[in-house]
Coordinates of C-alpha atoms in Angstrom, one line a residue:
X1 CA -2.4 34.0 54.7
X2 CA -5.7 32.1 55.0
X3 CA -9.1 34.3 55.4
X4 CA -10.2 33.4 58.7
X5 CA -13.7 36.0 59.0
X6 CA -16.0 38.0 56.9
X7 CA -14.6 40.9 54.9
X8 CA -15.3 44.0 56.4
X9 CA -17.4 45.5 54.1
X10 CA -17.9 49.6 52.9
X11 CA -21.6 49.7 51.4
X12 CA -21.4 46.8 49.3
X13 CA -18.1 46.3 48.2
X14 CA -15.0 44.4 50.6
X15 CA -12.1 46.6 51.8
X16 CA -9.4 44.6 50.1
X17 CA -5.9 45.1 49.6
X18 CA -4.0 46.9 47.7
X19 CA -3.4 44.5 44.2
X20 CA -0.2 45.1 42.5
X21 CA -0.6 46.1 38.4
X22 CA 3.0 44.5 37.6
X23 CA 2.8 41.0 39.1
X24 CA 1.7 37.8 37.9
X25 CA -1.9 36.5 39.6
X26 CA 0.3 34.7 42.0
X27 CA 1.6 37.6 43.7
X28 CA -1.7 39.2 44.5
X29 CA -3.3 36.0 45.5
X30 CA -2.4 33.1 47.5
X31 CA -2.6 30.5 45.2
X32 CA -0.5 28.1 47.3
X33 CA -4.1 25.8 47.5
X34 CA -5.0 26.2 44.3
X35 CA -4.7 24.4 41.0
X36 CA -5.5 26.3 37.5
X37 CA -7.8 24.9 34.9
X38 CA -7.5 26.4 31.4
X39 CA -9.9 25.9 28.6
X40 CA -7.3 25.0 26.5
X41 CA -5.5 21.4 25.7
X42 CA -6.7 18.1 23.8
X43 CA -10.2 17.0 24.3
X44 CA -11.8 16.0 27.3
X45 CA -8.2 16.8 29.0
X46 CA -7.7 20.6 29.7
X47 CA -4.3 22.0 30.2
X48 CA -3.8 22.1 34.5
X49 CA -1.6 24.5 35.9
X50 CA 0.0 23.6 39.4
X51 CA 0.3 25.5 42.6
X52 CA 4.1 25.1 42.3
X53 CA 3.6 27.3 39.2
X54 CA 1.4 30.0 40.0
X55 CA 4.0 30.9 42.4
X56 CA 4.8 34.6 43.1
X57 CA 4.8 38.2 41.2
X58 CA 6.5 35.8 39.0
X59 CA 4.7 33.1 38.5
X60 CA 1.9 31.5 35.8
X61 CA 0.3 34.3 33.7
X62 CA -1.1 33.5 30.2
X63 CA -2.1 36.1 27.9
X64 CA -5.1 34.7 26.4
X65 CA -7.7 33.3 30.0
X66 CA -5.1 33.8 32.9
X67 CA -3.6 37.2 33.6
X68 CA -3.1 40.4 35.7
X69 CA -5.6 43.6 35.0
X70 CA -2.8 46.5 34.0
X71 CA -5.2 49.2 35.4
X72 CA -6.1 47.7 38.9
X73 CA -4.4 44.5 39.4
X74 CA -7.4 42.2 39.6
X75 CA -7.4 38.7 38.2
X76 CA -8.4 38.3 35.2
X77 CA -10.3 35.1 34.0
X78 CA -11.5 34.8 30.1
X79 CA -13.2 32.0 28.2
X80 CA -13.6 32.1 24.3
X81 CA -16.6 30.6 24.1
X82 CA -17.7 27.3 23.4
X83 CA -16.2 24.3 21.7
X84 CA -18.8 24.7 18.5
X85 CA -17.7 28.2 18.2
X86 CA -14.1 28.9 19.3
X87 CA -10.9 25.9 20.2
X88 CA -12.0 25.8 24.1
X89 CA -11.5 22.5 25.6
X90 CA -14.1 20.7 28.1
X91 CA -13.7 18.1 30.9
X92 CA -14.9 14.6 30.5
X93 CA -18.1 15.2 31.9
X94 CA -18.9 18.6 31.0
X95 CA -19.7 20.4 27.0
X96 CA -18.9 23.8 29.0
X97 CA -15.3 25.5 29.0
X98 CA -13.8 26.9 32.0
X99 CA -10.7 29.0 33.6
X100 CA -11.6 27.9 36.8
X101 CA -9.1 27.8 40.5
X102 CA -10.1 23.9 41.7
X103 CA -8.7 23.8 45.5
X104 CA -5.8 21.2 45.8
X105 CA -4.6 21.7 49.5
X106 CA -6.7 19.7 50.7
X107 CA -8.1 18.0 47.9
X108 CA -11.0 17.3 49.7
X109 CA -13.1 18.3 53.4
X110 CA -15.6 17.3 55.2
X111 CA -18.9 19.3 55.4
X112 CA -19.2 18.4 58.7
X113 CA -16.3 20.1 60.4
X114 CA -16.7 23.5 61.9
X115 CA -15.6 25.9 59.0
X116 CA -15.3 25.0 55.3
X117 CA -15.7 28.8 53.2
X118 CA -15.0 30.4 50.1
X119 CA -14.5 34.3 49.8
X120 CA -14.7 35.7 46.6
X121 CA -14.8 39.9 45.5
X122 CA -15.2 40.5 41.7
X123 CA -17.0 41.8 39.5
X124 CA -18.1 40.6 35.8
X125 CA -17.3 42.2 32.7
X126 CA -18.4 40.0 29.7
X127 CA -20.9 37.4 29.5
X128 CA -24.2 36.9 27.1
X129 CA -25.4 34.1 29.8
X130 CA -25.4 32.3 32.7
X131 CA -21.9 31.6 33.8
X132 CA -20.8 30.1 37.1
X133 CA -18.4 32.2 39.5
X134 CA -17.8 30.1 42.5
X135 CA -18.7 26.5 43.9
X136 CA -18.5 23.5 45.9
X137 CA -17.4 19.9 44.0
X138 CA -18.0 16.5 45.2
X139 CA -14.8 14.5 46.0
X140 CA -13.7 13.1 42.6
X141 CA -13.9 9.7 44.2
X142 CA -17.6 9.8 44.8
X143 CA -19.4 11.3 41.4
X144 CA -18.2 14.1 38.9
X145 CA -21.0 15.9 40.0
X146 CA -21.6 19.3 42.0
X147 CA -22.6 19.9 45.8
X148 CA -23.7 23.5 44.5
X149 CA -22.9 26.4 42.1
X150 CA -23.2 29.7 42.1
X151 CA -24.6 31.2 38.9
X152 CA -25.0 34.8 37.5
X153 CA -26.2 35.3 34.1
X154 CA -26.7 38.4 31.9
X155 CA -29.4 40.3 33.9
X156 CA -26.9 40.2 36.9
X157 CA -29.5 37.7 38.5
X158 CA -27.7 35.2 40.8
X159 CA -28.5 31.8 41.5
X160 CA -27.5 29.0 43.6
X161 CA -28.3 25.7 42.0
X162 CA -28.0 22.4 44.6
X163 CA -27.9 19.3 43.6
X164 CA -30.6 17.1 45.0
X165 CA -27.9 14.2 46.0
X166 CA -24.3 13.2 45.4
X167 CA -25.2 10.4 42.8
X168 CA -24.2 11.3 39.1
X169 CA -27.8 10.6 37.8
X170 CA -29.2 13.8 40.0
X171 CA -30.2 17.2 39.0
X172 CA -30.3 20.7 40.2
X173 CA -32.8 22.5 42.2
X174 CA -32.0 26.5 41.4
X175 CA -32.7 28.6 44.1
X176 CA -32.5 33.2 44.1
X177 CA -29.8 34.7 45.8
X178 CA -29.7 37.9 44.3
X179 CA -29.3 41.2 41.7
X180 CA -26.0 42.7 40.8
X181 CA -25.6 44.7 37.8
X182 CA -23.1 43.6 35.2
X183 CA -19.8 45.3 36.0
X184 CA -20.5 46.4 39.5
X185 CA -18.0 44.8 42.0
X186 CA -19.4 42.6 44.4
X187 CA -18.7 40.1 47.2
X188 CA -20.2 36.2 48.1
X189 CA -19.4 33.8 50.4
X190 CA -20.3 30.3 50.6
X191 CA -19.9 27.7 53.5
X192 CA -20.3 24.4 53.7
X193 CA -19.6 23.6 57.0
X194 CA -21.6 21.3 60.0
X195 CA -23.4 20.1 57.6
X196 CA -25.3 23.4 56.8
X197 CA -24.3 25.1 53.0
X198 CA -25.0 28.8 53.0
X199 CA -24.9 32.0 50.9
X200 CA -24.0 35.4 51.5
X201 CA -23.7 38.6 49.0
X202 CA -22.3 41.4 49.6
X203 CA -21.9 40.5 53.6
X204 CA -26.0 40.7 53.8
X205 CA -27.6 37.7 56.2
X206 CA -26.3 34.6 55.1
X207 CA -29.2 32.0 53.5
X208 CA -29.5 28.5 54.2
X209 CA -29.8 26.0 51.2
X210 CA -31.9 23.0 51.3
X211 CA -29.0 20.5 50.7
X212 CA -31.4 17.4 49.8
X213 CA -30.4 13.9 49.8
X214 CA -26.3 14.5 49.6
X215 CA -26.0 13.6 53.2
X216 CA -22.5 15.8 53.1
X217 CA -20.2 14.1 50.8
X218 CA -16.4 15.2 51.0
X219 CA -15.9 18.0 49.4
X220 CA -13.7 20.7 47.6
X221 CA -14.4 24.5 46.4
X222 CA -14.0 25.9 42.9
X223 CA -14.1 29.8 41.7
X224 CA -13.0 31.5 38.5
X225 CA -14.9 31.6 35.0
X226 CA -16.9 28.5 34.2
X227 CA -19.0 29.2 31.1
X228 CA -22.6 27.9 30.9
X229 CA -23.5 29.6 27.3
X230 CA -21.8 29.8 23.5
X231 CA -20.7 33.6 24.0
X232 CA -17.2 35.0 25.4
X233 CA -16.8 35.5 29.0
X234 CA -14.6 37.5 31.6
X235 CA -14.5 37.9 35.4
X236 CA -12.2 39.6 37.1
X237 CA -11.2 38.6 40.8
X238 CA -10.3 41.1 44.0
X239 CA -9.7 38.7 46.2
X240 CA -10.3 35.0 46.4
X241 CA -10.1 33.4 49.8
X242 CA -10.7 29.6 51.4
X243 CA -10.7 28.9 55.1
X244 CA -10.9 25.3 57.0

């Protein structure tokens, strides 16, 4: 099922579902637009994990980055550390390591349409820095860069950082979103849609992003466990949601 409106929210955290202890990610989640990215593989070509695969109670699970929480049967995302201090593996164009969802179905929108929006409830459990829990990607085809990402880094501070335009050469403005402290569960959405990107946590008033010169380039959304630091990381996921 697709996530067609806010969460409704209690206090601050999202009424979801009831998440089953005994099944594989893919039978809490619908994965079914989704395609895994592991920080493990050769060099500059992580190991990719298909829709197809994450399937159903039992689907993908990997002990080690990908797996279901025993106790409460969140999603679990880990990363080892870097590549000068553990065996992760990087993309091409990144030195950071990630177990990261990249949306596939579609593998790419426009910004301009009426509703583009990524739902996320987790909360994180392990990370000496910054490490980036949801964003939006600019079509492969047009640069390897980021539209935006959503940051949160050892303090529980989080940030949106925007890129200033869709060309690979540009850099990211960082802009406050809000506090959270480390291993309190917590909610965000982000939209990207009629050409407005916005931010909301924990369902509070959703804040508009200065999106720059990027004009609204097509698109995708990304959430999991992307590492920004050298130190182990883990985030584990409630519910993960996209709507078009």
């Amino acid at each position: 099922m697709r996530f067609t409106d806010t969460a409704l929210l209690l206090g601050s955290v999202s009424l979801s579902t009831a998440l089953n202890p005994g099944c594989a990610p893919g039978g809490n989640f619908d994965l079914s637009h989704w395609k895994l990215q592991l920080p493990s593989g050769k060099p500059n070509h992580p190991d990719e994990i298909s829709a197809d695969r994450l399937g159903d109670c039992h689907g993908y699970t990997n002990a080690k980055y990908f797996f279901t929480d025993k106790s409460d049967g969140s999603l679990v995302l880990t990363v080892p550390g870097d590549k000068s201090n553990s065996d992760c593996v990087s993309t091409e164009h990144s030195d950071h390591c990630r177990c990261e969802l990249r949306e596939n179905k579609p593998t790419s929108w426009d910004p301009h349409a009426d509703k583009n929006r990524l739902f996320g409830e987790l909360k994180v459990t392990k990370n000496d820095g910054e490490i980036c829990i949801g964003q939006i990607h600019v079509d492969d085809s047009v640069s390897h860069k980021p539209v935006a990402e959503l940051y949160y880094n050892a303090a529980g501070d989080l940030k949106m950082g925007v890129q200033l335009c869709a060309d690979n050469s540009c850099k990211q403005q960082r802009v406050d979103v809000d506090h959270v402290p480390k291993g309190q569960r917590f909610t965000y959405e982000i939209r990207y849609e009629k050409n407005i990107l916005s931010v909301s946590i924990n369902g509070k008033a959703f804040q508009k992003l200065d999106t720059h010169k990027l004009n609204g380039p097509k698109s995708y959304f990304k959430a999991g466990n992307y590492n920004q630091k050298s130190g182990p990381t883990e985030v584990q996921f409630y519910q993960i949601k996209v709507s078009h």
